[in-house]
XYZ file of C-alpha atoms in Angstrom:
545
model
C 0.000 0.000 0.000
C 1.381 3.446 -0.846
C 2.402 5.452 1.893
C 0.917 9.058 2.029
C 3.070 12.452 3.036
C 1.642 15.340 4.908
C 0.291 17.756 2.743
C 2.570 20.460 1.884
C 0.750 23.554 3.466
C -2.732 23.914 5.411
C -5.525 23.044 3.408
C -3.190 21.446 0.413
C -3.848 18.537 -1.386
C -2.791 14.877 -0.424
C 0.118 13.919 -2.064
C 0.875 10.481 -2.087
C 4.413 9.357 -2.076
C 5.961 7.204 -5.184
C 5.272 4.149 -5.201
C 8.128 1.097 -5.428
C 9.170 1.035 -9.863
C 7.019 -1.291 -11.097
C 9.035 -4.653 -12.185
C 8.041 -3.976 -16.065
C 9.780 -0.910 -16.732
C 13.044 -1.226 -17.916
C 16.205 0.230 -16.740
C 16.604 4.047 -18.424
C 18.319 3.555 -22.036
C 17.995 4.412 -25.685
C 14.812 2.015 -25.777
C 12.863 4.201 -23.205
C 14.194 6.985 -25.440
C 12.880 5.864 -28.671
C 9.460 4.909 -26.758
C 8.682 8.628 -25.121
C 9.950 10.317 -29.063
C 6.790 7.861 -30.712
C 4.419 9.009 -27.979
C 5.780 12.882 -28.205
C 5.860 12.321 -32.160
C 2.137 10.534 -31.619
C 0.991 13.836 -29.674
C 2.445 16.143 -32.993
C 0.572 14.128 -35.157
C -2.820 15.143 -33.454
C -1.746 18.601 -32.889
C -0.854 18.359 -36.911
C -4.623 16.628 -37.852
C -6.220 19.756 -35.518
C -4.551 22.888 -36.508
C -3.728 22.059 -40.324
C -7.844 21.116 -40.841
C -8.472 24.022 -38.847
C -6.432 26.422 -40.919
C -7.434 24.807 -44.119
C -11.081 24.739 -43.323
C -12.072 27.217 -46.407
C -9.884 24.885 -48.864
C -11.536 22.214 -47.601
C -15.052 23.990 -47.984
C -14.320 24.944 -51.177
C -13.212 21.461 -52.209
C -16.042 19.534 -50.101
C -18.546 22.156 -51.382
C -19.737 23.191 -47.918
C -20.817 26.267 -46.569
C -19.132 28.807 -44.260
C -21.925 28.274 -41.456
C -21.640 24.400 -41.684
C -18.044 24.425 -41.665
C -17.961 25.630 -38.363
C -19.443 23.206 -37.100
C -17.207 20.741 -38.079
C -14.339 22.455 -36.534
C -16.770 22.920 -32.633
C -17.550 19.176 -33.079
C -14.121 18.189 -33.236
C -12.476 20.498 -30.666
C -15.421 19.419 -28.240
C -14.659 15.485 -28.392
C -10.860 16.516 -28.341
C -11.290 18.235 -25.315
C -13.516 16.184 -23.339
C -11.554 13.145 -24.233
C -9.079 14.678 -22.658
C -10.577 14.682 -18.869
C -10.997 11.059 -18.667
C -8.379 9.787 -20.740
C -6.198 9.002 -17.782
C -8.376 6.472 -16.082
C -8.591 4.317 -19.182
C -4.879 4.123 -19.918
C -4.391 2.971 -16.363
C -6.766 0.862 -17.077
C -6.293 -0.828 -20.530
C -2.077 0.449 -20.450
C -0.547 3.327 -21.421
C 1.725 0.568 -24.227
C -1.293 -0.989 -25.818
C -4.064 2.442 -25.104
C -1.792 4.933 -27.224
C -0.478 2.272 -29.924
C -4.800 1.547 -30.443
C -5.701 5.364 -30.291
C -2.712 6.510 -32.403
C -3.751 4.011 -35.202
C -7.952 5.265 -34.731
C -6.442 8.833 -35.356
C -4.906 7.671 -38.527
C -7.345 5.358 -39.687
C -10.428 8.055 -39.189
C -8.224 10.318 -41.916
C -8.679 7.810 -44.356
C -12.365 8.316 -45.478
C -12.358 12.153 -44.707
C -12.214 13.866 -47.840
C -14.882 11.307 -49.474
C -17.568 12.038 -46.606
C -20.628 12.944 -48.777
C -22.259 15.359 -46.962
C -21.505 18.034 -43.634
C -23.382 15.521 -41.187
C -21.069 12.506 -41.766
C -18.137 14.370 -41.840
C -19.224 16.181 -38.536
C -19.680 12.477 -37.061
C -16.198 11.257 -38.074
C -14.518 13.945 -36.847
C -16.338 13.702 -33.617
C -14.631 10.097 -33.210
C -11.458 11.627 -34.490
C -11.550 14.320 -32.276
C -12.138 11.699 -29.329
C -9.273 9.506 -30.708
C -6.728 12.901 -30.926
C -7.427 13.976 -27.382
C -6.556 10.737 -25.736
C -2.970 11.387 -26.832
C -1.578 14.455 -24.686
C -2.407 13.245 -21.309
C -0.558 9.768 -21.914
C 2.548 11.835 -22.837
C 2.636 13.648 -19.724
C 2.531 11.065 -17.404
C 5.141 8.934 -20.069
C 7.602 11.944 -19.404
C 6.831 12.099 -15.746
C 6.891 8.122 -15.221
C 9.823 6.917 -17.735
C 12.106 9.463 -17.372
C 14.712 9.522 -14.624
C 14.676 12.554 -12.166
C 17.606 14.253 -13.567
C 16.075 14.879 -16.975
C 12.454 15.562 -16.019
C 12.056 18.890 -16.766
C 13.366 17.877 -20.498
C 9.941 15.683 -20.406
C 8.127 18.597 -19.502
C 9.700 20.218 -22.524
C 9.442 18.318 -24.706
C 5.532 17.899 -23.848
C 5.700 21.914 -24.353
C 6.218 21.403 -27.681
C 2.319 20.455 -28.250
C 1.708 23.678 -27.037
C 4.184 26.045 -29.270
C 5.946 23.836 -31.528
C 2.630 22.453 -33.210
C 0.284 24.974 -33.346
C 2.547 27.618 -35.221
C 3.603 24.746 -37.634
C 0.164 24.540 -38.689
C -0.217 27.148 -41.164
C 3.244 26.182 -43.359
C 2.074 22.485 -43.584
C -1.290 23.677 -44.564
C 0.127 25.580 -46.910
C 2.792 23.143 -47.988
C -0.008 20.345 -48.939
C -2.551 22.390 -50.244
C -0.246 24.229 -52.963
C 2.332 21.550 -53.792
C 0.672 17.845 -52.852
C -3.159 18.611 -52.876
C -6.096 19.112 -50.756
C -7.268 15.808 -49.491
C -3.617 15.442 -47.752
C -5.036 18.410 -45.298
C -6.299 15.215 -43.874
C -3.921 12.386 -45.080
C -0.485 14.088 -43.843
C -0.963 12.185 -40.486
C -0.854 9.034 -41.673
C 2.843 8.300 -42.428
C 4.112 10.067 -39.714
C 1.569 8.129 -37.064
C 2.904 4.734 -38.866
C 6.260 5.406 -37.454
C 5.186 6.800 -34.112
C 3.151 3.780 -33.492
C 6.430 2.000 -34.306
C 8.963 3.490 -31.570
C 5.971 2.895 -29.032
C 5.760 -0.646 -29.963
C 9.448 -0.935 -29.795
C 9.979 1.576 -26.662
C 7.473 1.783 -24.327
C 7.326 -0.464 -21.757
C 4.532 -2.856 -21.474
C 2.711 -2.527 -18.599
C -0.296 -4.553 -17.628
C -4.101 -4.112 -17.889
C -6.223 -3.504 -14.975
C -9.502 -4.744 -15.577
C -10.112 -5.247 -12.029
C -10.906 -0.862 -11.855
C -14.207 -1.887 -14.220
C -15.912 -2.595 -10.564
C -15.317 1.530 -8.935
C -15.752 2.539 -12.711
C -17.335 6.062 -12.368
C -20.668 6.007 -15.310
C -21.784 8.809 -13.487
C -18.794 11.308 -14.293
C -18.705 10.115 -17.514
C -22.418 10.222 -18.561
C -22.383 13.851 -17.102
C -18.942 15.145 -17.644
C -18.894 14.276 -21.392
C -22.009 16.027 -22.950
C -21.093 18.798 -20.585
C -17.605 19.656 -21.660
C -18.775 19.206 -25.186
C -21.584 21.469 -24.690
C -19.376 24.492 -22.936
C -16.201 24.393 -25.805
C -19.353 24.528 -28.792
C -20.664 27.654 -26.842
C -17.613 28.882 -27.027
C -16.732 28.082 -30.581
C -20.358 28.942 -31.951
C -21.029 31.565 -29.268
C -19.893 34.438 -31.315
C -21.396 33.258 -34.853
C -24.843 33.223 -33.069
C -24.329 36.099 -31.159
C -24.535 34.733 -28.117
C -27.559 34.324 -25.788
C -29.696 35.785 -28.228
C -29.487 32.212 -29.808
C -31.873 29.609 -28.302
C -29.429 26.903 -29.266
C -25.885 28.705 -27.108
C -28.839 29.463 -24.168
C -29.761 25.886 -24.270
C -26.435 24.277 -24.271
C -24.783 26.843 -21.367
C -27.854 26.496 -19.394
C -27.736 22.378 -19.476
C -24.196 22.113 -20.013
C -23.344 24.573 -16.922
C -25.558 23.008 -15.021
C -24.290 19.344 -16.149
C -20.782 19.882 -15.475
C -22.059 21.489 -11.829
C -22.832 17.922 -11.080
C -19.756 16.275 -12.471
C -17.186 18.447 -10.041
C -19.305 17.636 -7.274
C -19.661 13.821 -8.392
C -15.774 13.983 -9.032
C -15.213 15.613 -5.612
C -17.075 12.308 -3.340
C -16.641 9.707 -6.033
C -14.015 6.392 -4.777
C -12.231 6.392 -8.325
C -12.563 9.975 -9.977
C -11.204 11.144 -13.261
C -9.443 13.978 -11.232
C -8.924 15.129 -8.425
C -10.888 18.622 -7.382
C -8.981 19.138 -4.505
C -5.684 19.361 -5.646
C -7.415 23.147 -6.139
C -6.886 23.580 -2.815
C -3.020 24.054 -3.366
C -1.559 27.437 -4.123
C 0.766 26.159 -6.699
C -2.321 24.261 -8.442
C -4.494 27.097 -8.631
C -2.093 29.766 -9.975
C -0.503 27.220 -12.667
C -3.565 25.596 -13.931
C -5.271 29.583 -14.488
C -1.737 30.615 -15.504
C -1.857 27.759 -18.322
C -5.503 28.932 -19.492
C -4.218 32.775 -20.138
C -0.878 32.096 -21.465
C -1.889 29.205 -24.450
C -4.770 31.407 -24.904
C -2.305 34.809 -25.222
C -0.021 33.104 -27.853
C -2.913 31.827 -29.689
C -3.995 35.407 -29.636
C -0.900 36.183 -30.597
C -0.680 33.959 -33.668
C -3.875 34.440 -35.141
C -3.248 38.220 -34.772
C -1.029 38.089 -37.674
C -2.603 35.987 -39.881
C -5.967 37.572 -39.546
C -4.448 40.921 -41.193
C -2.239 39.384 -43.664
C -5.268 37.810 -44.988
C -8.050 40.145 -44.461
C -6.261 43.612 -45.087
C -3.316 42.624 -47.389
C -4.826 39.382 -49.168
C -1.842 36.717 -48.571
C -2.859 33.041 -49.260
C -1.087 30.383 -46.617
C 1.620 29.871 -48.330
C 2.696 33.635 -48.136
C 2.208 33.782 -44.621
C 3.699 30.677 -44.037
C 7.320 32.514 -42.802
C 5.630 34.209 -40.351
C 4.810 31.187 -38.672
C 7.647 29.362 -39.213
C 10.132 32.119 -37.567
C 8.003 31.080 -34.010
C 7.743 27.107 -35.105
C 11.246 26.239 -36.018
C 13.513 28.193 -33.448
C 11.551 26.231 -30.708
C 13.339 22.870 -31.547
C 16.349 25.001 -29.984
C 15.057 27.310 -27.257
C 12.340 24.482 -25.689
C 15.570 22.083 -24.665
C 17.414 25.565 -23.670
C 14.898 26.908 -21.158
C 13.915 23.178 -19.700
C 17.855 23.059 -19.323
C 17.849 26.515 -17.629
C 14.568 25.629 -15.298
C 16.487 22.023 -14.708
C 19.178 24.375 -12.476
C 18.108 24.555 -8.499
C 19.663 27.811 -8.201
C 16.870 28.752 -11.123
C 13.791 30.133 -9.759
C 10.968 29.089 -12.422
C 8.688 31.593 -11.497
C 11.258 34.466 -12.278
C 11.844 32.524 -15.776
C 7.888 32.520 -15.979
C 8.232 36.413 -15.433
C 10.754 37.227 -17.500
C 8.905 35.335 -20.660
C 5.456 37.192 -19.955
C 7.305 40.780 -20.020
C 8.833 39.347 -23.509
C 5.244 38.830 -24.591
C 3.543 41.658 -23.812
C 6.349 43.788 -25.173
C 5.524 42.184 -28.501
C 2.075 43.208 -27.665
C 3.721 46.252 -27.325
C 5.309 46.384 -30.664
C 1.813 44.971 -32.301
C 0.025 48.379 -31.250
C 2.040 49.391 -33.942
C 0.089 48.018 -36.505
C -1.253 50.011 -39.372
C -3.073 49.505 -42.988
C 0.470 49.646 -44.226
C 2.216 46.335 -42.807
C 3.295 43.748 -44.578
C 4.866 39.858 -43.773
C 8.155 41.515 -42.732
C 7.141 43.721 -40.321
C 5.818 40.983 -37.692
C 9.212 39.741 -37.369
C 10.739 41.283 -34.683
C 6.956 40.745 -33.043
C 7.721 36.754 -33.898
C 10.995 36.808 -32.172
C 9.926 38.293 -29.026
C 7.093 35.036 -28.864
C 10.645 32.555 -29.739
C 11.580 33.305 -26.268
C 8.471 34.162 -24.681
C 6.426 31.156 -25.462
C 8.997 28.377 -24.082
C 9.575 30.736 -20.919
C 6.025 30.902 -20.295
C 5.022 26.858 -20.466
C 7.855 25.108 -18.985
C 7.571 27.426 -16.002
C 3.942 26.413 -15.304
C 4.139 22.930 -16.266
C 6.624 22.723 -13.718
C 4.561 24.509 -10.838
C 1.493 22.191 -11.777
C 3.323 19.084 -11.759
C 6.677 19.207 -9.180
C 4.903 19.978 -6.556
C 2.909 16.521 -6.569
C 3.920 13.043 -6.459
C 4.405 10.451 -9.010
C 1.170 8.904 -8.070
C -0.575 11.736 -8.838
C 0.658 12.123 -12.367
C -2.719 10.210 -13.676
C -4.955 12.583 -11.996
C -3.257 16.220 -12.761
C -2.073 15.048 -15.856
C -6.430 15.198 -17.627
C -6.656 18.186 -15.629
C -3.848 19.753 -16.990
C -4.646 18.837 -20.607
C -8.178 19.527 -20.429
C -7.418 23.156 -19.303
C -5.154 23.270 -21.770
C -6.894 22.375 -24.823
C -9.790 24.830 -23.376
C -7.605 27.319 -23.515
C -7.908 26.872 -27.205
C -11.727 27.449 -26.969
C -11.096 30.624 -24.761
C -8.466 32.063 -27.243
C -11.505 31.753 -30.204
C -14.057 33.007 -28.290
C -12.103 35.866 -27.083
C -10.834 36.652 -30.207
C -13.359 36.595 -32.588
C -15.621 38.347 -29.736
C -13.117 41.285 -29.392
C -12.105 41.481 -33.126
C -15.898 41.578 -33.999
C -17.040 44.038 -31.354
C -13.996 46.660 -31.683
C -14.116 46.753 -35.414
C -17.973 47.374 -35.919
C -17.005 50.120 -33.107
C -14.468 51.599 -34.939
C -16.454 51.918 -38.440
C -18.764 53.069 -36.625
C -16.513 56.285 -35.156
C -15.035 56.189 -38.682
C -18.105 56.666 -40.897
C -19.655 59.100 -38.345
C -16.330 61.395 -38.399
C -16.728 60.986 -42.323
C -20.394 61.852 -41.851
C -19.381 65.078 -39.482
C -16.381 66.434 -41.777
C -17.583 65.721 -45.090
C -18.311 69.521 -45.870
C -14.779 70.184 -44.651
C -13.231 67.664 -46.576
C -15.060 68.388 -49.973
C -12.322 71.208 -50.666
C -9.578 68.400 -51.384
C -11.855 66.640 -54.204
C -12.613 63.343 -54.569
C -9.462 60.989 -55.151
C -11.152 57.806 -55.407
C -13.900 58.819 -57.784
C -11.322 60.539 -59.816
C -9.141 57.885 -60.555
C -12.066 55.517 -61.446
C -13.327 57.817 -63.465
C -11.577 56.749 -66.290
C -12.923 53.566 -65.926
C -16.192 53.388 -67.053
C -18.139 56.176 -69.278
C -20.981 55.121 -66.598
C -21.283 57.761 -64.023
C -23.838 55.544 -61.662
C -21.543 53.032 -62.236
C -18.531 54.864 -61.217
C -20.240 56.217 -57.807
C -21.283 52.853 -56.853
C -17.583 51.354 -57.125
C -16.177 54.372 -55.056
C -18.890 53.479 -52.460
C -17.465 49.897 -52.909
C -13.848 51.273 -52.374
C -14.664 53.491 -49.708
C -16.187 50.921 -47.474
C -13.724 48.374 -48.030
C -10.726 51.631 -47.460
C -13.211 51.886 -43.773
C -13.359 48.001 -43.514
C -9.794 47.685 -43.192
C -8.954 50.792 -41.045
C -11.578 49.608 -38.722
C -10.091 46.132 -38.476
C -6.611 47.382 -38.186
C -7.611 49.085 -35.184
C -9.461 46.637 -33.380
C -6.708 44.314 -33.726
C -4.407 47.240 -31.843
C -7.120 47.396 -29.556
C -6.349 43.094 -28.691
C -2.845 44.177 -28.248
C -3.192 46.612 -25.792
C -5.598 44.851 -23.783
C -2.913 41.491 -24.266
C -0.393 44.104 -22.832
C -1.880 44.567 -19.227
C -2.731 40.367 -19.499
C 0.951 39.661 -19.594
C 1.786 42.119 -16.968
C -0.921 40.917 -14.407
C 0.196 37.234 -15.347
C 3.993 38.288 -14.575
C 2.996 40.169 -10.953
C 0.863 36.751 -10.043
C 3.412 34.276 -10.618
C 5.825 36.116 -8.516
C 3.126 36.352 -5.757
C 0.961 33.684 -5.712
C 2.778 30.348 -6.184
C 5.444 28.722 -4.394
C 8.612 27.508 -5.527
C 9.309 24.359 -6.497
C 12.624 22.873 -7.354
C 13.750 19.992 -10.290
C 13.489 16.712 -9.280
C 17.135 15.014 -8.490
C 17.891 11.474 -8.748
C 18.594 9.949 -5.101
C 22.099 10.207 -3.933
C 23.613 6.655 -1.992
C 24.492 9.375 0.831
C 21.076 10.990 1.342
C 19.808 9.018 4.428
C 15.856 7.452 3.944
C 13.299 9.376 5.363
């Protein structure tokens, strides 16, 4: 029986002391090593299947012939099974193995791509991305607690890196591959481009990982409750907050109907997960300091750099027309430099005279000074002027997530890995819901304010401004002997000269308000949380405790 150490500080969580290394795992080597690169590779190729679809959602409408209002749905469906898979993922891979539970849901992922692009209508493709979206969620919380479980002490926090990787590596690789297969290979590999690369994943976890045994005996505590409530719920929140906007909100019966039930639905599943013998997680562990600051710290930061990515590519498209493929560098200077900075800062965060939260800090004032730099933004950017905004995110992203990781997870024990680690994933991917919401919520309500101001200073001044002619008209005069025709195309360019102006400004209206984010994330990581050091492999001379 596992022994159980005194909580950490009044009112903390239990935290249950490792238990003896189980007789199947084999001694640390290049076989381990190979194992936890398939389930990390595994993890990319779910991250690749979410953000590349997502990204090429109007090639694939265009291709699929399906509208802009259906589309949506496609993409709520699938980040609503992704995320709820996530919460109660852990209890089945201790349940069925982490060896033979990612090998089976790597190969679903992959398999589900197959008969994508030949769906034949919205509702079928909606369903198989539902199960595909259940199948890529499973993945991410298995790879935390393989980095936690398989790797020795000394080179933990390079787990915990390399699981950050999911959260900035991925997602800013998304646009260049989408780019990548739609101009040079073709559309339907938007959907195929997983396959090859889950193949060999699923090989180094056969090979590596060790196999562990199946625990059918936790059937008999199995919690239906949780499950029967926890699942519609989640899915029912992360589609408000995907469709929310699109609907506009609570005047829609259908976002009233599914916050109402789905609030009140996931009311019962914390309390049911709070008094329940074998829960999916863990409620209490909120009662920690470290818990509470890193898992809301986790929320705002994935949601601030997916903020800060879409940012860019929302005005290279909208204002200056730029297919994928031309905003592909963009993306790439934040994607590729992470191979080298993610292993830098875990190494830097691995030191004990390294306090994480001052690294956690120091990469939120690097953030919101490219917020900074993105209030900068006018009607006259182009590709190359984000880049210095980019580099900023190179070191601000990797200084941000390995930070928290490390908050949310060294201060528990190894036994505890299974029930932060769908916790800590669920949040995660939320965040990803949040970031949507927020964004297309702000854009939308700061640019139809701005035209607004704009049209009604156009309205005030127009007397005053007729003494400087009428530059649009006059060089589209020449266009058409058509008068009525010519007036109606410099309304046309007028609005869409207002359209753009409007939009450029609400977008410096996200940056400033991302500014005082960062800054009131950086103050409440150096207040809040406590600080926690890298794990160390046992020394012969330490004496047992």
């Amino acid at each position: 029986m596992n022994t159980v150490a005194p909580a950490q500080a009044a009112g903390g969580p239990v935290i249950h002391a490792a238990p003896p290394r189980p007789s199947y795992i084999p001694p640390f080597g290049l076989r381990t090593v190979i194992g936890c690169l398939g389930m990390l590779l595994a993890v990319h190729v779910a991250g690749f299947n979410e953000h590349v679809t997502e990204i090429g959602l109007s090639d694939i409408r265009g291709a699929m012939h399906i509208g802009h209002d259906e589309g949506t749905w496609v993409i709520a469906i699938y980040e609503a099974f992704n995320i709820a898979a996530m919460a109660f993922t852990p209890w089945f891979y201790m349940t069925f193995s982490i060896y033979r539970f990612s090998i089976f849901m790597t190969a679903a992922l992959a398999l589900f791509s197959i008969p994508a692009p030949f769906m034949p209508d919205v509702t079928s493709l909606c369903i198989l991305r539902a199960f595909q979206g259940l199948a890529g969620g499973c993945l991410p919380p298995v790879l935390m607690t393989v980095m936690l479980k398989y790797l020795p002490p000394q080179i933990r926090v390079f787990g915990i890196g390399g699981y950050a990787m999911s959260a900035t590596f991925g997602p800013n690789l998304g646009l260049p591959l989408e780019a990548f297969w739609f101009e040079h290979v073709g559309w339907h590999w938007l959907y195929w481009e997983i396959i090859p690369t889950a193949v060999l994943a699923i090989a180094m976890m056969a090979y590596g990982l060790p196999r562990d045994p199946m625990h059918f005996e936790r059937f008999e505590k199995f919690n239906w409750l949780g499950i029967l409530v926890g699942l519609p719920a989640i899915c029912s929140l992360v589609i408000v907050l995907y469709q929310g906007d699109r609907l506009d909100w609570f005047r829609s019966p259908v976002i009233t109907d599914l916050a109402f039930w789905g609030g009140a639905a996931f009311i019962v599943f914390v309390i049911n997960e709070a008094y329940h013998p074998s829960p999916y997680f863990r409620i209490q562990y909120w009662r920690a300091r470290n818990i509470q600051a890193s898992l809301l710290s986790l929320v705002g930061i994935l949601a601030i750099c997916s903020i800060m990515g879409n940012i860019p590519a929302t005005y290279l498209e909208a204002v200056r027309g730029y297919r994928p493929i031309q905003a592909a560098p963009v993306a790439l200077v934040v994607a590729l430099p992470q191979l080298i900075m993610l292993p830098l800062i875990a190494a830097i965060c691995n030191s004990r005279r390294v306090d994480c939260r001052f690294v956690l800090a120091g990469g939120m004032l690097c953030l919101a000074a490219a917020a900074w730099l993105g209030t900068w933004l006018t009607v006259d950017w182009v590709r190359d002027n984000f880049y210095l905004i980019q580099i900023l995110q190179v070191f601000g992203q990797p200084m941000t997530v390995i930070p928290t990781l490390m908050l949310a997870t060294m201060a528990m024990g190894p036994a505890d890995g299974p029930f932060i680690s769908g916790m800590v994933n669920m949040l995660k991917g939320l965040a990803n819901a949040v970031a949507f919401a927020l964004f297309g919520a702000l854009s939308r309500r700061r640019e139809q304010y701005h035209s607004t101001m704009l049209l009604d200073h156009h309205g005030t001044h127009q007397l005053a401004l007729q003494g400087m002619g009428d530059p649009i008209g006059g060089q589209l005069a020449a266009t058409s002997p058509d008068s009525a025709h010519v007036a109606r195309n410099t309304l046309q360019v007028f609005h869409t000269y207002v359209h753009e102006q409007a939009l450029v400004l609400a977008l410096n209206d996200i940056y400033y308000i991302l500014i005082w984010v960062c800054l009131g994330y950086a103050v409440m990581n150096l207040i809040l949380p406590r600080r926690v050091y890298p794990p160390q492999a046992p020394s012969p001379d330490t004496p047992a405790r």
